[in-house]
Coordinates of C-alpha atoms in Angstrom, one line a residue:
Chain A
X24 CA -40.8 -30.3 -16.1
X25 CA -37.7 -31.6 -17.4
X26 CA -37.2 -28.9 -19.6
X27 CA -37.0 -26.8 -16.6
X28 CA -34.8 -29.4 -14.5
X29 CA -32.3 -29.1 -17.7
X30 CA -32.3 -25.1 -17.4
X31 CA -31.6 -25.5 -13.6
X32 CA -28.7 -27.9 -13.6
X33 CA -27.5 -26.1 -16.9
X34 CA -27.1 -22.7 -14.7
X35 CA -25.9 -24.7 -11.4
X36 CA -22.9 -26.1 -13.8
X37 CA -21.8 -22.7 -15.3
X38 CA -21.6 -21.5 -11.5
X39 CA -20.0 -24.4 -10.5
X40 CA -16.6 -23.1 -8.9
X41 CA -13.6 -25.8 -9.3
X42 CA -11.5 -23.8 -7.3
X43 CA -9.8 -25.6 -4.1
X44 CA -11.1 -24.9 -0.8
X45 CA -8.9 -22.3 0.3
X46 CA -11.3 -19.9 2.2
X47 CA -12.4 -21.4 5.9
X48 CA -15.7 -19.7 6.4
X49 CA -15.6 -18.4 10.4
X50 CA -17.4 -15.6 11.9
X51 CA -13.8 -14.1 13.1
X52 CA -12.7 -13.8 9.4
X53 CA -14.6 -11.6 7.2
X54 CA -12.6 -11.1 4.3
X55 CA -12.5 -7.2 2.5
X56 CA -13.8 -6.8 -1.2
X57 CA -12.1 -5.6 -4.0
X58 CA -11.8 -5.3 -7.6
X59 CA -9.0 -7.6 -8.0
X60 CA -9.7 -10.0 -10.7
X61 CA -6.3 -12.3 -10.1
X62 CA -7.5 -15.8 -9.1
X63 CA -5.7 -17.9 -6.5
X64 CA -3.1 -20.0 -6.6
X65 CA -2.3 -23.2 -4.0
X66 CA 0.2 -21.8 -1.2
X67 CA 0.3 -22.2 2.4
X68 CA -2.6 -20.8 4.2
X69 CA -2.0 -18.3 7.0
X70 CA -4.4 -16.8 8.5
X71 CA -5.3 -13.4 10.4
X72 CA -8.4 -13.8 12.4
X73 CA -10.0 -11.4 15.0
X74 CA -8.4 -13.3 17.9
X75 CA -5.5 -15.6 16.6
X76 CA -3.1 -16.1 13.8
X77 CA -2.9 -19.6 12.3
X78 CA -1.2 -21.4 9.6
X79 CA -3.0 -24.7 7.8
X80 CA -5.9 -24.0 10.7
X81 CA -3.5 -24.8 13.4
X82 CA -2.9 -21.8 16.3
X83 CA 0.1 -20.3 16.6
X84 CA -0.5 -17.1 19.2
X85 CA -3.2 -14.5 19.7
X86 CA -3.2 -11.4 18.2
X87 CA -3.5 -9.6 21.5
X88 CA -0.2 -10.7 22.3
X89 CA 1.4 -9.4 19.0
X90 CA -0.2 -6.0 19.2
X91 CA 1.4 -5.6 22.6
X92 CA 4.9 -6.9 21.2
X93 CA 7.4 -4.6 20.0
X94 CA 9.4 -6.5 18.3
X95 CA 8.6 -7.1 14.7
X96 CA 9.5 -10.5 14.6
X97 CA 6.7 -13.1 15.9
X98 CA 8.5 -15.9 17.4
X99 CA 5.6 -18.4 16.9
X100 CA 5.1 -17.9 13.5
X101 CA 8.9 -17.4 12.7
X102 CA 9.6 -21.0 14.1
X103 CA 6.2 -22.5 11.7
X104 CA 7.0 -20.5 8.4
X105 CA 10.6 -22.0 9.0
X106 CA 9.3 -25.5 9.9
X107 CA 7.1 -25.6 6.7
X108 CA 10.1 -24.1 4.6
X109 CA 12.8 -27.1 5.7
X110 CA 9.7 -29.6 4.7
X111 CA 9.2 -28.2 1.8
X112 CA 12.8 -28.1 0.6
X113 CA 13.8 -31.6 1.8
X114 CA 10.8 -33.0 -0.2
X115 CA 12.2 -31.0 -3.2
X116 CA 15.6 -32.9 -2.9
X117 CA 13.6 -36.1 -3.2
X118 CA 11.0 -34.7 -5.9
X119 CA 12.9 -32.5 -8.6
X120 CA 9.5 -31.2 -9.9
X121 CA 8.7 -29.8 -6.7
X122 CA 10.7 -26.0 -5.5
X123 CA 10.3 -23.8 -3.1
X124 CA 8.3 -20.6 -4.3
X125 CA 8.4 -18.2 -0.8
X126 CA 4.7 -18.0 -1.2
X127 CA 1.9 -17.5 1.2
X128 CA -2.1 -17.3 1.0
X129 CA -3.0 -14.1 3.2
X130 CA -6.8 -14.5 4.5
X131 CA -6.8 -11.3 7.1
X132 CA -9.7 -10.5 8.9
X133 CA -10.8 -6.8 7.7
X134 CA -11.0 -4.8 10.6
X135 CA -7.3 -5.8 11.9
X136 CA -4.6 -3.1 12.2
X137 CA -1.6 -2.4 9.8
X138 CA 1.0 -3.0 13.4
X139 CA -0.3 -6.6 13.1
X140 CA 0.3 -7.0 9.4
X141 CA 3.3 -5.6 9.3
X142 CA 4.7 -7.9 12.1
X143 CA 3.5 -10.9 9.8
X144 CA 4.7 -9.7 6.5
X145 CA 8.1 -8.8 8.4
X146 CA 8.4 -12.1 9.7
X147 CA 7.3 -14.1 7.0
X148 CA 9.8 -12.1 4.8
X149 CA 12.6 -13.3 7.2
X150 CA 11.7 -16.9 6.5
X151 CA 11.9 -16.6 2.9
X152 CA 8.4 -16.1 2.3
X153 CA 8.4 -13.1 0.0
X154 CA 5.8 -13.3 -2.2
X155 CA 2.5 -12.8 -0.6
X156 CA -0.9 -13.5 -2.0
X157 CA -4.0 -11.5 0.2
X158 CA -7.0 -13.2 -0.6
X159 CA -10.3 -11.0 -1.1
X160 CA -13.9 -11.3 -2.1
X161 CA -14.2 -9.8 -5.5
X162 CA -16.9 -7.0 -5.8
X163 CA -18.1 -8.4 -8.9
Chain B
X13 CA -69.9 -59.7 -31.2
X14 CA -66.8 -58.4 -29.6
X15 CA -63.8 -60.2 -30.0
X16 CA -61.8 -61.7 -27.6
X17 CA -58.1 -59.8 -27.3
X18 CA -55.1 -61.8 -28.3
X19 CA -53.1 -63.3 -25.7
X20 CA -49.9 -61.3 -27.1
X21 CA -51.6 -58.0 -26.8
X22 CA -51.9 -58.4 -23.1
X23 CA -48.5 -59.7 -22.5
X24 CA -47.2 -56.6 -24.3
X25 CA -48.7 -53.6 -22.4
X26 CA -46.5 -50.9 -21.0
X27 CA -45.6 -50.8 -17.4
X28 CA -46.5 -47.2 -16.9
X29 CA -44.3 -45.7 -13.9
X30 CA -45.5 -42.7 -11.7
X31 CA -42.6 -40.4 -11.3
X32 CA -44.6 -37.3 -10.4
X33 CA -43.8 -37.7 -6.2
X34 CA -40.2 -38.4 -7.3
X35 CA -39.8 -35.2 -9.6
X36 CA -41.3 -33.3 -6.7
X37 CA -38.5 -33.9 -4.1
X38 CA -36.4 -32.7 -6.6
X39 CA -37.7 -29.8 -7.6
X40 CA -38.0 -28.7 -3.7
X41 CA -34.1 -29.9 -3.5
X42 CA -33.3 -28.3 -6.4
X43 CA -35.2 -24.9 -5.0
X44 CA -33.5 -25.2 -1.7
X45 CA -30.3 -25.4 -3.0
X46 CA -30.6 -22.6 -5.3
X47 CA -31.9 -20.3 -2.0
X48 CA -29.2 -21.0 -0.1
X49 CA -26.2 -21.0 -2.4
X50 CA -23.7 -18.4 -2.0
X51 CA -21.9 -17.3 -5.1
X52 CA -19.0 -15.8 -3.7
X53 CA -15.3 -15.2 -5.9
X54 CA -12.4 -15.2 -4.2
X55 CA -9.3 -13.5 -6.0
X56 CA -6.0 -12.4 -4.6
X57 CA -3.4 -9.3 -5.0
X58 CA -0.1 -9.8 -4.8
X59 CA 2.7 -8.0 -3.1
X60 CA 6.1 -9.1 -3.4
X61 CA 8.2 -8.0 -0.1
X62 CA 11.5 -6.4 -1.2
X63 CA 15.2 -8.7 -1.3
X64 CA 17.8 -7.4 0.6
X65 CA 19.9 -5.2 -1.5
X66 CA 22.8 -6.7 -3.2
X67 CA 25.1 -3.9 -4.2
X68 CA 28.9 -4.1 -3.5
X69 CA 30.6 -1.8 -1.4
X70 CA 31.5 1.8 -2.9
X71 CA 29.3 1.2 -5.8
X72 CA 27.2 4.3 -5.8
X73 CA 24.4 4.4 -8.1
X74 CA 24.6 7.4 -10.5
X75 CA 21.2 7.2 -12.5
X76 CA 18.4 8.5 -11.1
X77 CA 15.8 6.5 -9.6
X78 CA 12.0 7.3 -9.6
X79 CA 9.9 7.0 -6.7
X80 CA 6.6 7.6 -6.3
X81 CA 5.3 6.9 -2.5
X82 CA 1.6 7.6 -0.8
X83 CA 1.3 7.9 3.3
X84 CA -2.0 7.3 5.0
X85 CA -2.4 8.9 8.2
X86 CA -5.5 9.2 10.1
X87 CA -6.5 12.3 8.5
X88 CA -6.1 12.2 5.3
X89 CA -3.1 11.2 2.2
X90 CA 0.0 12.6 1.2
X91 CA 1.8 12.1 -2.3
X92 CA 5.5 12.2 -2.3
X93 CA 8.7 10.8 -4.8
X94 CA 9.8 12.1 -7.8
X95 CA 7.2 11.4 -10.3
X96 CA 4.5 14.4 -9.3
X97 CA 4.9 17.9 -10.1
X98 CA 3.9 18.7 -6.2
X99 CA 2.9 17.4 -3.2
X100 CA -0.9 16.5 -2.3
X101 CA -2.3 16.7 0.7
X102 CA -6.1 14.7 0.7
X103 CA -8.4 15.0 3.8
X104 CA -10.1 12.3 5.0
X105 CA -14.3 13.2 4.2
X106 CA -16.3 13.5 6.9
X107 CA -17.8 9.7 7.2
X108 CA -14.1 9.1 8.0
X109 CA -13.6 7.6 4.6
X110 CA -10.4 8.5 2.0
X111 CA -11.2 10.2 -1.0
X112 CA -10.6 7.4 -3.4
X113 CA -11.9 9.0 -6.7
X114 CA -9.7 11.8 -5.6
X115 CA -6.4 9.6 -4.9
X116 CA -6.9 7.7 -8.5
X117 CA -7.6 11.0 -10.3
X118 CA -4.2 12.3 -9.3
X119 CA -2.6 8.8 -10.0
X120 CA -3.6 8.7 -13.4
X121 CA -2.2 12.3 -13.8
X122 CA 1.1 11.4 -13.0
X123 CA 1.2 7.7 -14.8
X124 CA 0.5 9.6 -17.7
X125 CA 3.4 11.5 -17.4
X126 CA 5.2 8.4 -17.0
X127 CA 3.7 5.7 -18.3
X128 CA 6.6 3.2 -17.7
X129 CA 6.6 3.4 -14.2
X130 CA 4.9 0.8 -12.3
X131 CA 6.2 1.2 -8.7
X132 CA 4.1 2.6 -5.8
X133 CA 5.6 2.6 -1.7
X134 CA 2.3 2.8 0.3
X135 CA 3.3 3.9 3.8
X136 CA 0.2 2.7 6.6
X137 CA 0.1 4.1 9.9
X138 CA -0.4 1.4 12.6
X139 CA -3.7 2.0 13.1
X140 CA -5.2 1.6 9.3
X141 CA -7.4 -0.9 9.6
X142 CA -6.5 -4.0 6.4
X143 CA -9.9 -3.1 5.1
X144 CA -8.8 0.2 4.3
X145 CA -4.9 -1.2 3.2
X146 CA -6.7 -3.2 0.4
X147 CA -9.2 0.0 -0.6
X148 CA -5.9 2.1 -1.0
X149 CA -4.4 -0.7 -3.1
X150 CA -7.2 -1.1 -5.2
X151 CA -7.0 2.6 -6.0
X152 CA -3.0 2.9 -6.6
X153 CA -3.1 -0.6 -8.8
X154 CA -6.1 0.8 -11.3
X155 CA -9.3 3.1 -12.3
X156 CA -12.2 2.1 -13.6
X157 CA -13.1 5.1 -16.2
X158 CA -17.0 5.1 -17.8
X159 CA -16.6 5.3 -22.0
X160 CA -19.9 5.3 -23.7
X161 CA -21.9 3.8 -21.2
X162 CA -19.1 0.9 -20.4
X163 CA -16.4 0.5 -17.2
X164 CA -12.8 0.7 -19.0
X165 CA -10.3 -0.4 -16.8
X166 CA -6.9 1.9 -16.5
X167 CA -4.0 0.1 -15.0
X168 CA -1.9 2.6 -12.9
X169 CA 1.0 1.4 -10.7
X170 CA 0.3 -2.9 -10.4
X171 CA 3.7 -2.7 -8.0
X172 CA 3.0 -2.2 -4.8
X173 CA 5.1 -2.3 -2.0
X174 CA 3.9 -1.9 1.5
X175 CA 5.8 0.3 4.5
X176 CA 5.1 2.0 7.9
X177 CA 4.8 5.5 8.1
X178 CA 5.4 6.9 11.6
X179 CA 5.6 11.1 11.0
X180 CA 3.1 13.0 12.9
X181 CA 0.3 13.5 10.4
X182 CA -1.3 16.5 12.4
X183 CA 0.8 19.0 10.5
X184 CA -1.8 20.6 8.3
X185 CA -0.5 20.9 4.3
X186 CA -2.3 23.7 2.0
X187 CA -3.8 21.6 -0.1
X188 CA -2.0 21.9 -3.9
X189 CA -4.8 22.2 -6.6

């Protein structure tokens, strides 16, 4: 018996993930697979569900609204990116060892149009937020 | 006549504990967990949006850049830049799916004939679904190719930069063999 208990944990360690909880499990996110192998980095969270787009898991405005927009610029999300970006650079005055990178965890919900992210990636690129970082279930 | 046992051998008998009940509630725990654990990996691609240029006025660039951009339209892809010897025109199969092997075959003709170039401008139509988006990536960024029996990975262009593409892609293209 305690052979076996030894095998067990032994396999439940080697699956053990340490990585930070960066995916929020919903039923209005289902996240696409792929074959990238690249694994994620801590940046701010923003997030393209079915109904909403949020940063941190606060709402910001609906994605009805921004399809219907046709401006590329998303004045919610514009005023948040630029919010978190003056935070982020005054703490970097104070702490020398933290600077501001311009980078942003994409979780997008699979079956949302390119129109939508190409309003976000517009508007996060006007911000400063240039390097962007679209999270997806590996296929392997 | 039997003899009577010492005092010290009684007061030196092992407690014997029971732990069968206790390794049972672990083993179900143990089983339960294993059942409904989900062993998902989460990995990321990256796509760096492009700076604003910085050239000065009247500064023309003489060399020659290389481009190398893919549209996706509703019905199908289209190959364009520089890089390719001619234009390909891919129809979309008839489960409304992109011909993937197809798009990554002709890829890795062309990075072969230029095997330092890394840059790909993928051009969406509004109404690609981001499923799709990251398929097409997948297939512009590398091929998997079978060598004796084993998956070898061939990296193809890891740059990608992402567009709109708003031309009318109802114009029917002979397809370029």
């Amino acid at each position: 018996m305690m052979s076996l208990f030894s095998i067990l944990i032994v396999f439940m360690l080697k699956n053990f993930s340490t990585q930070p909880d960066l995916v929020t499990p919903s039923k209005q996110l289902k996240l696409p697979t792929s074959t990238a192998l690249k694994a994620p980095t801590p940046a701010l969270k923003l997030m393209l569900t079915a109904d909403v787009i949020m940063i941190e898991d606060k709402i910001l405005v609906d994605i009805e609204s921004v399809r219907k927009q046709e401006d590329l610029l998303i004045k919610p999300l514009f005023d948040a990116l630029e919010a978190e970006r003056n935070r982020t650079e005054l703490i970097a005055k104070i702490n020398k060892k933290l600077k501001f990178k311009g980078e942003i965890l994409l979780q997008c919900d699979k079956n949302i149009d390119f129109s939508i992210v190409k309003k976000v990636m517009y508007t996060s690129g006007q911000v400063g937020f240039e390097t962007i970082y679209m999270v997806v279930i590996s296929k392997e | 006549m039997f003899e009577r046992p010492s005092k010290r051998a009684r007061g030196n008998a092992e407690a014997l504990v029971d732990l069968t009940s206790l390794m049972d509630i672990f083993s179900n725990i143990l089983m339960f967990i294993i059942i409904s654990s989900v062993f998902l990996k989460v990995t990321v691609i990256d796509i760096h949006l492009p700076k604003p240029a910085r050239g000065r006025p009247g500064q023309s660039e003489k060399k020659e850049i290389k481009v190398l951009t893919l549209k996706i339209g509703d019905k199908g892809l289209k190959l364009g830049g520089n890089l390719g010897d001619s234009y390909s025109f891919m129809t979309v199969k008839g489960n409304g799916t992109y011909n993937y092997s197809k798009l990554s075959r002709y890829l890795k003709e062309i990075k072969e004939k230029n095997p330092d170039h890394r840059d790909v401008i993928l051009l969406f139509k509004d109404s690609i679904r981001y499923n799709i988006i990251i398929k097409i990536i997948d297939a512009t960024r590398e091929q998997y190719i079978e060598e004796d029996g084993e998956k070898v990975r061939f990296d193809l262009f890891s740059n990608v930069s992402l567009g709109e593409y708003k031309e009318d892609d109802t114009i029917a293209e002979a397809e370029k063999k």
